[in-house]
Short mmCIF file of C-alpha atoms and ligand atoms in Angstrom, two decimals:
data_model
loop_
_atom_site.label_atom_id
_atom_site.label_comp_id
_atom_site.label_asym_id
_atom_site.label_seq_id
_atom_site.Cartn_x
_atom_site.Cartn_y
_atom_site.Cartn_z
CA MET A 1 121.20 86.20 98.99
CA ASN A 2 118.43 87.29 96.65
CA ARG A 3 114.95 87.11 98.03
CA PHE A 4 111.63 86.82 96.24
CA TYR A 5 108.17 87.35 97.69
CA VAL A 6 105.22 86.65 95.40
CA THR A 7 101.53 87.12 96.13
CA THR A 8 98.26 86.29 94.38
CA PRO A 9 95.09 88.24 95.04
CA ILE A 10 93.16 86.75 97.91
CA TYR A 11 90.04 85.30 96.38
CA TYR A 12 86.46 85.98 97.38
CA VAL A 13 84.77 82.95 98.84
CA ASN A 14 81.38 83.69 97.38
CA ASP A 15 81.83 81.08 94.67
CA ALA A 16 83.95 78.18 93.57
CA PRO A 17 87.48 78.68 92.20
CA HIS A 18 87.62 79.18 88.43
CA ILE A 19 90.16 79.38 85.68
CA GLY A 20 90.96 83.05 86.36
CA HIS A 21 91.93 82.24 89.94
CA ALA A 22 93.82 79.16 88.83
CA TYR A 23 95.87 81.12 86.31
CA THR A 24 97.24 83.71 88.74
CA THR A 25 97.95 81.05 91.31
CA ILE A 26 99.76 78.81 88.81
CA LEU A 27 101.67 81.81 87.46
CA ALA A 28 102.86 82.64 90.97
CA ASP A 29 103.74 78.99 91.55
CA VAL A 30 105.79 78.78 88.36
CA LEU A 31 107.69 81.96 89.20
CA VAL A 32 108.43 80.94 92.75
CA ARG A 33 109.62 77.52 91.63
CA PHE A 34 112.05 79.18 89.22
CA HIS A 35 113.35 81.45 91.94
CA ARG A 36 113.79 78.50 94.27
CA LEU A 37 115.81 76.76 91.56
CA LYS A 38 117.96 79.87 91.38
CA GLY A 39 118.73 79.28 95.05
CA GLU A 40 116.84 82.33 96.31
CA GLU A 41 114.99 82.59 99.56
CA THR A 42 111.33 82.78 98.66
CA PHE A 43 107.89 83.32 100.14
CA PHE A 44 104.72 82.53 98.22
CA LEU A 45 101.42 83.76 99.59
CA THR A 46 97.85 83.09 98.54
CA GLY A 47 94.57 83.02 100.43
CA THR A 48 90.97 84.12 100.64
CA ASP A 49 89.13 87.40 101.09
CA GLU A 50 86.29 86.55 103.40
CA HIS A 51 84.63 89.76 104.58
CA GLY A 52 82.22 92.16 102.92
CA GLN A 53 78.83 92.46 101.39
CA LYS A 54 79.17 89.73 98.78
CA ILE A 55 80.06 87.10 101.33
CA GLN A 56 77.41 88.25 103.78
CA GLN A 57 74.82 88.02 101.00
CA SER A 58 75.93 84.58 99.83
CA ALA A 59 75.72 83.26 103.40
CA LEU A 60 72.33 84.87 103.94
CA ALA A 61 70.99 83.32 100.75
CA ARG A 62 72.08 79.92 102.03
CA GLY A 63 70.61 80.47 105.48
CA ILE A 64 73.93 79.98 107.30
CA THR A 65 76.34 82.32 109.10
CA PRO A 66 79.04 84.07 107.07
CA GLN A 67 81.71 82.23 109.06
CA GLU A 68 80.14 78.85 108.28
CA HIS A 69 79.95 79.84 104.64
CA CYS A 70 83.63 80.87 104.57
CA ASP A 71 84.80 77.75 106.39
CA GLU A 72 83.11 75.62 103.79
CA TYR A 73 84.19 77.56 100.69
CA VAL A 74 87.79 78.04 101.74
CA GLU A 75 88.25 74.28 101.51
CA ARG A 76 87.39 74.40 97.82
CA PHE A 77 90.29 76.75 97.23
CA LYS A 78 92.67 74.83 99.42
CA SER A 79 91.86 71.52 97.81
CA ILE A 80 92.09 72.71 94.22
CA TRP A 81 95.47 74.29 94.98
CA ARG A 82 96.64 70.99 96.42
CA GLU A 83 95.47 69.18 93.31
CA LEU A 84 97.15 71.69 91.02
CA ASN A 85 100.42 71.25 92.92
CA ILE A 86 100.58 74.80 94.19
CA SER A 87 103.55 75.18 96.51
CA ASN A 88 102.46 78.22 98.55
CA ASP A 89 104.29 78.80 101.81
CA PHE A 90 101.26 80.22 103.53
CA PHE A 91 97.50 80.46 103.01
CA ILE A 92 95.91 83.48 104.60
CA ARG A 93 92.24 83.94 105.43
CA THR A 94 91.08 87.43 106.29
CA THR A 95 88.99 85.88 109.07
CA ASP A 96 92.17 84.56 110.73
CA SER A 97 92.27 86.25 114.11
CA PHE A 98 95.87 87.39 113.74
CA HIS A 99 94.95 89.18 110.50
CA LYS A 100 91.92 90.88 112.05
CA GLU A 101 94.14 92.12 114.86
CA VAL A 102 96.61 93.57 112.38
CA VAL A 103 93.80 95.36 110.55
CA SER A 104 92.46 96.73 113.80
CA LYS A 105 95.87 97.89 115.05
CA THR A 106 96.61 99.50 111.69
CA LEU A 107 93.30 101.36 111.67
CA GLN A 108 93.90 102.64 115.19
CA ASP A 109 97.43 103.74 114.34
CA LEU A 110 96.31 105.63 111.23
CA TYR A 111 93.45 107.20 113.17
CA ASN A 112 95.79 108.28 115.97
CA ARG A 113 98.10 109.89 113.47
CA GLY A 114 95.30 111.77 111.72
CA GLU A 115 95.54 109.69 108.54
CA ILE A 116 91.93 108.62 109.05
CA TYR A 117 89.32 111.27 109.81
CA GLN A 118 85.60 111.44 110.22
CA GLY A 119 83.57 113.04 107.47
CA GLU A 120 80.33 113.01 105.65
CA TYR A 121 79.62 110.67 102.81
CA GLN A 122 77.07 111.54 100.20
CA GLY A 123 75.96 109.15 97.56
CA TRP A 124 73.09 107.45 95.84
CA TYR A 125 72.08 104.23 97.51
CA SER A 126 70.19 101.40 95.90
CA VAL A 127 68.34 99.60 98.66
CA SER A 128 67.64 96.50 96.60
CA GLU A 129 71.26 96.12 95.47
CA GLU A 130 72.67 97.40 98.77
CA MET A 131 75.19 99.49 96.88
CA PHE A 132 76.31 103.09 96.66
CA PHE A 133 76.73 104.94 93.38
CA SER A 134 78.23 108.31 92.63
CA GLU A 135 76.30 110.92 90.66
CA ASP A 136 78.06 110.10 87.38
CA GLU A 137 77.50 106.37 87.71
CA LEU A 138 73.72 106.83 87.56
CA ILE A 139 71.88 106.20 84.31
CA ASP A 140 68.67 108.21 83.94
CA GLY A 141 68.55 108.76 87.68
CA LYS A 142 68.73 105.03 88.41
CA SER A 143 71.46 102.53 89.26
CA PRO A 144 73.38 101.06 86.30
CA LEU A 145 71.08 98.03 86.61
CA GLY A 146 68.02 100.28 86.52
CA LYS A 147 67.10 100.11 90.23
CA GLU A 148 65.63 102.98 92.28
CA VAL A 149 68.20 105.00 94.25
CA VAL A 150 67.91 107.42 97.18
CA LYS A 151 70.32 110.15 98.17
CA ILE A 152 71.99 109.33 101.46
CA THR A 153 74.24 111.45 103.61
CA GLU A 154 75.91 109.63 106.42
CA LYS A 155 78.80 109.88 108.81
CA ASN A 156 81.78 107.85 107.68
CA TYR A 157 85.53 107.59 108.06
CA PHE A 158 88.00 108.50 105.37
CA PHE A 159 91.62 107.65 104.73
CA LYS A 160 93.74 110.56 103.45
CA MET A 161 94.57 108.87 100.19
CA SER A 162 94.88 112.00 98.06
CA LYS A 163 97.82 113.13 100.18
CA TYR A 164 99.94 110.43 98.55
CA GLN A 165 98.92 110.99 94.95
CA ASN A 166 102.15 112.72 93.95
CA ASP A 167 104.38 110.18 95.68
CA ILE A 168 102.70 107.42 93.74
CA ILE A 169 102.90 109.28 90.43
CA GLN A 170 106.61 109.82 90.98
CA LYS A 171 107.19 106.16 91.70
CA VAL A 172 105.20 104.94 88.69
CA GLU A 173 106.91 107.43 86.39
CA GLY A 174 110.39 106.85 87.74
CA ASP A 175 110.50 103.06 87.97
CA LEU A 176 109.79 101.41 84.64
CA ASP A 177 109.58 97.94 86.17
CA PHE A 178 107.10 98.92 88.83
CA ILE A 179 103.79 98.53 87.02
CA GLN A 180 103.93 95.65 84.56
CA PRO A 181 103.36 94.70 81.79
CA ALA A 182 104.45 98.00 80.22
CA GLY A 183 101.05 98.92 78.74
CA LYS A 184 99.46 98.93 82.18
CA ARG A 185 101.78 101.70 83.36
CA SER A 186 100.19 104.38 81.20
CA GLU A 187 96.72 103.24 82.26
CA VAL A 188 97.67 103.72 85.89
CA LEU A 189 99.26 107.09 85.21
CA GLY A 190 96.18 108.25 83.34
CA PHE A 191 94.10 107.41 86.35
CA LEU A 192 96.53 108.88 88.85
CA LYS A 193 96.60 112.22 87.11
CA LYS A 194 92.89 112.79 87.57
CA PRO A 195 91.78 114.57 90.75
CA MET A 196 91.77 112.06 93.56
CA GLY A 197 89.48 112.04 96.58
CA ASP A 198 90.04 110.36 99.92
CA LEU A 199 88.95 106.80 100.47
CA CYS A 200 85.87 105.98 102.50
CA ILE A 201 87.06 103.09 104.67
CA SER A 202 84.04 102.51 106.87
CA ARG A 203 80.65 100.87 106.47
CA PRO A 204 77.90 101.34 109.05
CA LYS A 205 77.00 98.08 110.75
CA SER A 206 73.36 98.81 110.05
CA ARG A 207 74.13 97.86 106.44
CA LEU A 208 77.10 95.53 106.75
CA GLU A 209 78.11 93.57 109.79
CA TRP A 210 80.52 91.10 108.32
CA GLY A 211 83.86 92.82 108.62
CA VAL A 212 86.55 94.05 110.98
CA GLU A 213 85.10 96.51 113.47
CA LEU A 214 86.64 99.99 113.58
CA PRO A 215 88.52 100.09 116.88
CA PHE A 216 87.57 103.74 117.35
CA ASP A 217 83.87 103.42 116.49
CA LYS A 218 81.94 100.25 117.29
CA ASP A 219 79.11 101.15 114.93
CA TYR A 220 81.23 100.54 111.87
CA VAL A 221 83.22 97.84 110.15
CA THR A 222 86.02 98.60 107.74
CA TYR A 223 85.73 98.54 103.98
CA VAL A 224 86.62 95.11 102.61
CA TRP A 225 89.50 96.34 100.42
CA PHE A 226 91.20 98.09 103.32
CA ASP A 227 91.08 94.83 105.24
CA ALA A 228 92.04 92.64 102.25
CA LEU A 229 95.09 94.56 101.04
CA LEU A 230 96.69 94.35 104.46
CA ASN A 231 96.94 90.57 104.03
CA TYR A 232 100.20 91.09 102.15
CA LEU A 233 101.74 92.42 105.34
CA SER A 234 99.93 90.48 108.04
CA ALA A 235 101.08 87.20 106.45
CA LEU A 236 104.65 88.39 107.04
CA GLY A 237 104.06 88.98 110.72
CA TYR A 238 103.54 92.74 110.44
CA ARG A 239 102.65 94.23 113.85
CA GLN A 240 103.01 90.80 115.43
CA ASP A 241 105.62 89.19 117.66
CA SER A 242 108.46 88.72 115.23
CA GLU A 243 109.78 91.13 112.62
CA GLU A 244 111.87 88.44 110.93
CA GLN A 245 109.70 87.76 107.88
CA MET A 246 108.97 91.44 107.36
CA LEU A 247 112.66 92.22 107.35
CA LYS A 248 113.32 89.45 104.88
CA PHE A 249 110.46 89.87 102.45
CA TRP A 250 109.30 93.46 102.49
CA PRO A 251 109.68 95.16 100.02
CA VAL A 252 111.01 92.42 97.67
CA CYS A 253 107.41 91.76 96.82
CA HIS A 254 105.78 91.01 93.48
CA HIS A 255 102.02 91.34 93.46
CA LEU A 256 100.40 89.28 90.71
CA ILE A 257 96.85 90.38 89.99
CA GLY A 258 94.25 90.49 87.22
CA LYS A 259 93.84 93.74 85.32
CA ASP A 260 90.46 94.53 86.92
CA ILE A 261 92.05 95.07 90.31
CA LEU A 262 94.99 97.13 89.15
CA MET A 263 93.59 100.43 90.42
CA THR A 264 92.88 99.17 93.92
CA HIS A 265 96.46 97.92 94.11
CA SER A 266 98.20 100.86 92.50
CA ILE A 267 96.23 103.53 94.32
CA TYR A 268 94.61 102.36 97.55
CA TRP A 269 97.37 99.96 98.45
CA LEU A 270 100.28 102.22 97.60
CA ALA A 271 98.75 105.11 99.52
CA MET A 272 98.21 102.81 102.51
CA LEU A 273 101.85 101.72 102.41
CA ARG A 274 103.02 105.31 102.31
CA ALA A 275 100.81 106.25 105.23
CA LEU A 276 102.35 103.33 107.12
CA ASN A 277 105.85 104.56 106.23
CA LEU A 278 106.61 101.36 104.36
CA ASP A 279 108.35 101.01 101.01
CA PHE A 280 106.47 100.29 97.83
CA PRO A 281 106.63 96.70 96.59
CA LYS A 282 108.98 95.78 93.73
CA THR A 283 106.32 95.08 91.14
CA ILE A 284 102.61 95.14 90.55
CA PHE A 285 102.00 92.81 87.66
CA ALA A 286 98.51 92.83 86.14
CA HIS A 287 97.69 90.10 83.65
CA GLY A 288 94.85 89.98 81.16
CA TRP A 289 91.69 87.97 81.37
CA TRP A 290 90.89 84.52 80.23
CA LEU A 291 88.18 84.73 77.63
CA THR A 292 86.10 82.03 76.09
CA GLN A 293 86.72 81.08 72.48
CA ASP A 294 84.06 83.59 71.46
CA LEU A 295 85.88 86.25 73.49
CA LYS A 296 83.60 86.52 76.52
CA LYS A 297 85.12 86.95 79.96
CA MET A 298 85.11 83.77 81.98
CA SER A 299 84.23 84.24 85.57
CA LYS A 300 81.76 83.25 88.18
CA SER A 301 79.55 86.29 87.76
CA GLU A 302 79.13 85.66 84.05
CA GLY A 303 78.07 82.08 84.69
CA GLU A 304 80.73 80.96 82.20
CA VAL A 305 82.86 79.01 84.57
CA VAL A 306 85.06 76.34 83.10
CA SER A 307 86.32 74.42 86.05
CA PRO A 308 90.08 74.01 85.97
CA LEU A 309 89.41 70.65 87.56
CA GLU A 310 87.50 69.46 84.53
CA MET A 311 90.39 70.12 82.17
CA LYS A 312 92.89 68.59 84.55
CA ASP A 313 90.95 65.35 84.19
CA VAL A 314 91.34 65.55 80.43
CA VAL A 315 94.96 66.65 79.97
CA GLY A 316 96.39 66.06 83.44
CA VAL A 317 97.48 68.66 85.99
CA ASP A 318 100.75 69.38 84.24
CA GLY A 319 99.04 69.59 80.86
CA LEU A 320 96.69 72.22 82.21
CA ARG A 321 99.49 74.15 83.93
CA TYR A 322 101.45 74.09 80.70
CA PHE A 323 98.51 75.31 78.64
CA LEU A 324 97.75 78.23 80.92
CA ILE A 325 101.33 79.41 81.19
CA ARG A 326 102.18 78.89 77.54
CA SER A 327 99.00 80.40 76.10
CA MET A 328 98.63 83.71 77.91
CA ASN A 329 100.84 86.63 77.10
CA PRO A 330 100.05 88.50 80.31
CA ALA A 331 99.96 91.82 78.46
CA ASN A 332 96.92 90.59 76.52
CA ASP A 333 93.88 88.46 77.17
CA GLY A 334 94.05 84.71 76.63
CA GLN A 335 91.55 82.33 75.09
CA PHE A 336 90.42 79.19 76.80
CA SER A 337 88.35 76.29 75.60
CA LYS A 338 88.50 72.55 75.84
CA ASP A 339 89.47 72.30 72.16
CA LEU A 340 92.27 74.84 72.47
CA VAL A 341 93.71 73.00 75.45
CA ILE A 342 93.61 69.62 73.75
CA GLU A 343 95.00 70.98 70.51
CA ARG A 344 97.99 72.62 72.18
CA VAL A 345 98.76 69.74 74.51
CA ASN A 346 98.67 67.31 71.59
CA ALA A 347 100.77 69.44 69.25
CA GLU A 348 103.40 70.59 71.70
CA LEU A 349 103.60 67.99 74.45
CA ALA A 350 102.49 64.76 72.75
CA ASN A 351 104.03 65.48 69.35
CA ASN A 352 106.95 67.83 69.69
CA LEU A 353 108.32 66.87 73.10
CA GLY A 354 106.74 63.44 73.51
CA ASN A 355 107.82 62.06 70.15
CA LEU A 356 111.36 63.27 70.61
CA ILE A 357 111.54 61.43 73.93
CA ASN A 358 109.95 58.31 72.49
CA ARG A 359 112.09 57.97 69.45
CA SER A 360 115.40 58.82 71.02
CA THR A 361 114.96 56.55 74.02
CA ALA A 362 113.63 53.69 71.88
CA LEU A 363 116.68 53.81 69.60
CA VAL A 364 119.11 53.96 72.52
CA VAL A 365 117.41 50.89 73.97
CA LYS A 366 117.55 49.09 70.63
CA TYR A 367 121.08 49.86 69.46
CA PHE A 368 123.04 50.84 72.56
CA ASP A 369 121.86 48.42 75.18
CA ALA A 370 119.81 51.26 76.75
CA LYS A 371 122.97 53.20 77.72
CA VAL A 372 123.33 56.77 76.47
CA PRO A 373 126.31 56.42 74.09
CA LEU A 374 129.51 58.42 74.24
CA VAL A 375 130.07 60.89 71.42
CA LYS A 376 133.46 60.58 69.73
CA ASN A 377 133.21 63.57 67.51
CA TYR A 378 130.75 66.45 67.27
CA SER A 379 129.84 67.47 63.73
CA PRO A 380 129.00 71.12 62.98
CA SER A 381 125.23 70.53 63.29
CA SER A 382 125.69 69.03 66.75
CA VAL A 383 127.89 71.95 67.76
CA SER A 384 125.22 74.39 66.65
CA LEU A 385 122.47 72.46 68.45
CA LYS A 386 124.56 72.61 71.58
CA SER A 387 125.11 76.35 71.26
CA LEU A 388 121.42 76.92 70.53
CA ALA A 389 120.64 75.06 73.76
CA SER A 390 123.04 77.19 75.79
CA LYS A 391 121.62 80.37 74.29
CA VAL A 392 118.14 79.22 75.31
CA VAL A 393 119.35 78.52 78.84
CA GLU A 394 120.58 82.10 79.14
CA GLU A 395 117.43 83.57 77.63
CA VAL A 396 115.25 81.56 79.99
CA ASP A 397 117.10 83.11 82.89
CA GLU A 398 116.32 86.59 81.58
CA MET A 399 112.66 85.71 81.05
CA ILE A 400 112.32 84.60 84.67
CA ASP A 401 113.25 88.10 85.79
CA LYS A 402 110.97 89.64 83.20
CA ILE A 403 108.01 87.61 84.50
CA ALA A 404 107.54 86.11 81.05
CA PRO A 405 107.06 82.37 81.58
CA HIS A 406 105.03 82.18 78.35
CA LYS A 407 108.25 83.16 76.57
CA ILE A 408 110.13 80.45 78.41
CA CYS A 409 107.74 77.85 77.04
CA GLU A 410 108.08 79.35 73.58
CA LEU A 411 111.89 79.27 73.70
CA LEU A 412 111.91 75.67 74.87
CA LEU A 413 109.44 74.68 72.22
CA ASP A 414 111.55 76.26 69.50
CA LEU A 415 114.55 74.36 70.82
CA LEU A 416 112.58 71.11 70.65
CA THR A 417 111.45 71.86 67.10
CA ALA A 418 115.07 72.45 66.09
CA THR A 419 116.07 69.19 67.76
CA ASN A 420 113.39 67.21 65.99
CA LYS A 421 114.62 68.67 62.73
CA TYR A 422 118.20 67.80 63.66
CA ILE A 423 117.20 64.20 64.36
CA ASP A 424 115.28 64.02 61.07
CA GLU A 425 118.43 65.08 59.25
CA PHE A 426 120.66 62.61 61.08
CA GLN A 427 118.20 59.73 60.71
CA PRO A 428 119.77 57.64 63.47
CA TRP A 429 117.27 54.82 62.76
CA THR A 430 118.82 54.42 59.30
CA THR A 431 122.47 54.97 60.23
CA ALA A 432 122.27 52.60 63.20
CA LYS A 433 120.64 49.92 61.06
CA SER A 434 123.31 50.25 58.42
CA GLY A 435 126.07 49.98 61.03
CA ASP A 436 127.16 53.64 61.37
CA LEU A 437 126.84 53.58 65.13
CA ASP A 438 129.04 56.64 65.69
CA SER A 439 126.67 58.88 63.80
CA ALA A 440 123.62 57.43 65.57
CA ALA A 441 125.37 57.81 68.93
CA GLU A 442 126.12 61.44 68.25
CA SER A 443 122.61 62.48 67.29
CA LEU A 444 120.84 60.44 69.96
CA SER A 445 123.12 61.66 72.73
CA CYS A 446 122.70 65.26 71.66
CA ALA A 447 118.92 64.96 71.43
CA LEU A 448 118.81 63.44 74.89
CA GLU A 449 120.93 66.26 76.29
CA VAL A 450 118.38 68.71 74.91
CA ILE A 451 115.56 66.70 76.44
CA ARG A 452 117.36 66.80 79.80
CA ILE A 453 117.79 70.57 79.66
CA VAL A 454 114.22 71.18 78.51
CA ALA A 455 112.82 68.91 81.22
CA THR A 456 114.82 70.79 83.86
CA LEU A 457 113.67 74.19 82.65
CA LEU A 458 110.08 73.01 82.38
CA ASN A 459 110.14 71.72 85.96
CA PRO A 460 108.50 74.85 87.45
CA VAL A 461 105.71 74.57 84.89
CA MET A 462 105.30 70.78 84.98
CA PRO A 463 106.71 69.64 88.32
CA VAL A 464 105.60 66.02 87.95
CA LYS A 465 106.01 65.31 84.24
CA SER A 466 109.45 66.90 84.11
CA VAL A 467 110.74 64.48 86.72
CA GLU A 468 109.14 61.57 84.84
CA ILE A 469 111.12 62.65 81.78
CA LEU A 470 114.35 62.83 83.75
CA GLU A 471 113.70 59.37 85.16
CA ARG A 472 113.10 58.04 81.67
CA ILE A 473 116.58 59.17 80.68
CA GLY A 474 118.36 57.71 83.69
CA LEU A 475 118.25 60.65 86.09
CA ASN A 476 115.99 61.69 88.95
CA GLN A 477 114.70 64.70 90.87
CA ASP A 478 118.27 65.64 91.86
CA ALA A 479 118.97 66.52 88.24
CA VAL A 480 116.54 69.44 88.52
CA ASP A 481 119.43 71.84 88.94
CA LEU A 482 119.93 74.98 86.88
CA SER A 483 123.71 74.67 86.97
CA LEU A 484 123.47 71.33 85.12
CA CYS A 485 121.68 73.13 82.29
CA LYS A 486 124.98 74.77 81.45
CA GLU A 487 126.68 71.40 81.04
CA TRP A 488 126.65 69.00 78.12
CA GLY A 489 127.37 65.28 78.19
CA VAL A 490 125.82 64.71 81.62
CA LEU A 491 124.00 61.66 80.33
CA PHE A 492 126.84 59.50 78.98
CA GLY A 493 126.45 55.96 80.26
CA LYS A 494 123.08 56.63 81.94
CA GLU A 495 120.44 53.96 81.45
CA VAL A 496 117.32 55.09 79.63
CA LYS A 497 114.09 53.29 80.37
CA LYS A 498 111.30 51.97 78.26
CA GLY A 499 107.81 52.93 79.23
CA GLN A 500 104.45 54.24 78.23
CA ALA A 501 104.28 57.59 76.46
CA ILE A 502 104.76 60.37 79.03
CA PHE A 503 102.41 62.60 77.04
CA PRO A 504 99.84 60.34 75.40
CA ARG A 505 97.79 61.92 72.61
CA ILE A 506 94.45 63.12 73.91
CA SER A 507 91.53 62.18 71.73
CA GLU A 508 88.88 64.86 71.35
N1 MSP B 1 89.13 89.69 96.68
C1 MSP B 1 89.57 90.52 95.60
C2 MSP B 1 91.06 90.65 95.59
C3 MSP B 1 91.68 91.22 96.83
S1 MSP B 1 93.42 91.24 96.76
C4 MSP B 1 93.90 92.05 98.13
C5 MSP B 1 89.08 89.89 94.27
N2 MSP B 1 88.77 88.60 94.31
S2 MSP B 1 88.16 87.77 93.08
O1 MSP B 1 88.01 86.43 93.57
O2 MSP B 1 86.98 88.38 92.59
O3 MSP B 1 89.14 87.85 91.89
C6 MSP B 1 90.46 87.51 92.02
C7 MSP B 1 91.22 87.57 90.75
O4 MSP B 1 90.66 86.75 89.74
C8 MSP B 1 91.35 88.96 90.15
O5 MSP B 1 92.72 89.22 89.95
C9 MSP B 1 90.68 88.85 88.81
O6 MSP B 1 91.33 89.59 87.83
C10 MSP B 1 90.86 87.38 88.51
N3 MSP B 1 89.92 86.94 87.51
C11 MSP B 1 88.58 86.80 87.60
N4 MSP B 1 88.12 86.40 86.38
C12 MSP B 1 89.15 86.28 85.51
C13 MSP B 1 89.33 85.78 84.22
N5 MSP B 1 88.33 85.41 83.47
N6 MSP B 1 90.60 85.69 83.74
C14 MSP B 1 91.69 85.99 84.49
N7 MSP B 1 91.56 86.42 85.72
C15 MSP B 1 90.31 86.81 86.18
O7 MSP B 1 89.04 90.60 93.30
#
């Protein structure tokens, strides 16, 4: 049986969830839902990254403990994922005690095997920003933000990352599907071919207390990325009682991330895996950023946060999921604004899909006693509509494996446009009125078959609306079955229902 393990980054809890977080999480959800429909055994992981300087600072600023801060903020993530219908199998918090134990055991193991060593760290430290900078990051002898810096030399612990540089290069060069989308591969290689140092994985407690203590030196905690990346393994039970999940889901793992954290994943993480004698994951997939309409990055630090929640109240959860998946080609950046969302949802869901549902069901109710009529004879245009639909079904299957759900939406939309055109040519409203019921039956039945197939294939993107569509045409959740997409004529005799528009037009 094929298996599929998908992860999102674990999100920092120093601010509320935003559209960037929502996109990766919805993308993972859509992919995992497709793989479940394919009958695969799946595991979908998301969670929160709760240690480190940023969190400690946020808590301090609020006058509460970091743990209290995390406990409060984590709920924001959990509740928005519930609202957005995210079907994760597990939610990991890096403050979960089992995870901290895994980090600690892993550190000790690497230390025992000489993969972590003690050394001296030299850098320029900005006291006000509490951050280190290397010589070449300084601008006119100051931090990039213009703050005073002092040269600090301190004892620290290093992970022998450079040892694995060649292994990683070989993997990235040899496996074309490893770093995706394709353009990101050369970026990673460019980086990997520069001289690589070892990774400083400790922080003295005098500066940062909020982290996992080094088991071999109580004066230090570990660097937040070292702790965070291990979540992908600890959630599978790594170094815990049962090996079962590890055996099932490592290394069939697909890491979905944003492009800004590609280097930490393709260098730190891969070197860590090698040092742990574990296989590399299947894919590291780095998508672009969501930008505002005037092309600024949207994220918490820019103060440009558009709450996904806000748009869900305007176009519905499934409308928002559809917009995000349909509008971002992960190889590029995507643009987000209220107007763009409304425009797309109106054009594609209310008009293209919605109108096709409305007019075909209304005519079946009016002329065929609400029962999907039997087709006596398929004319050439119906035959070609049917073969277009089966071609789309096959292409969708390929696009699932290529991690291209935006293409899936595009293919389905093109099929709907062709079906609307087909119906316009057949004019069942005229033929039925003039008594040519055979012709009307043919076109309406075929259009409804397309609607059934499209609704099924859109189910991972719009889990609720797709079932509403199926119910409208006499089916139910059980019809969400990929094998039925290869059949035609499933609907004969089924009773379509009248009802309010499934995708009402949104007024601006
Ligand atoms: N905690 C780390 C990840 C550790 S994974 C072991 C982190 N967290 S984050 O909350 O800052 O960001 C998480 C993700 O959100 C990143 O993948 C980042 O690319 C993504 N986004 C943040 N702003 C974004 C947009 N405007 N658009 C799309 N995604 C963006 O990094």
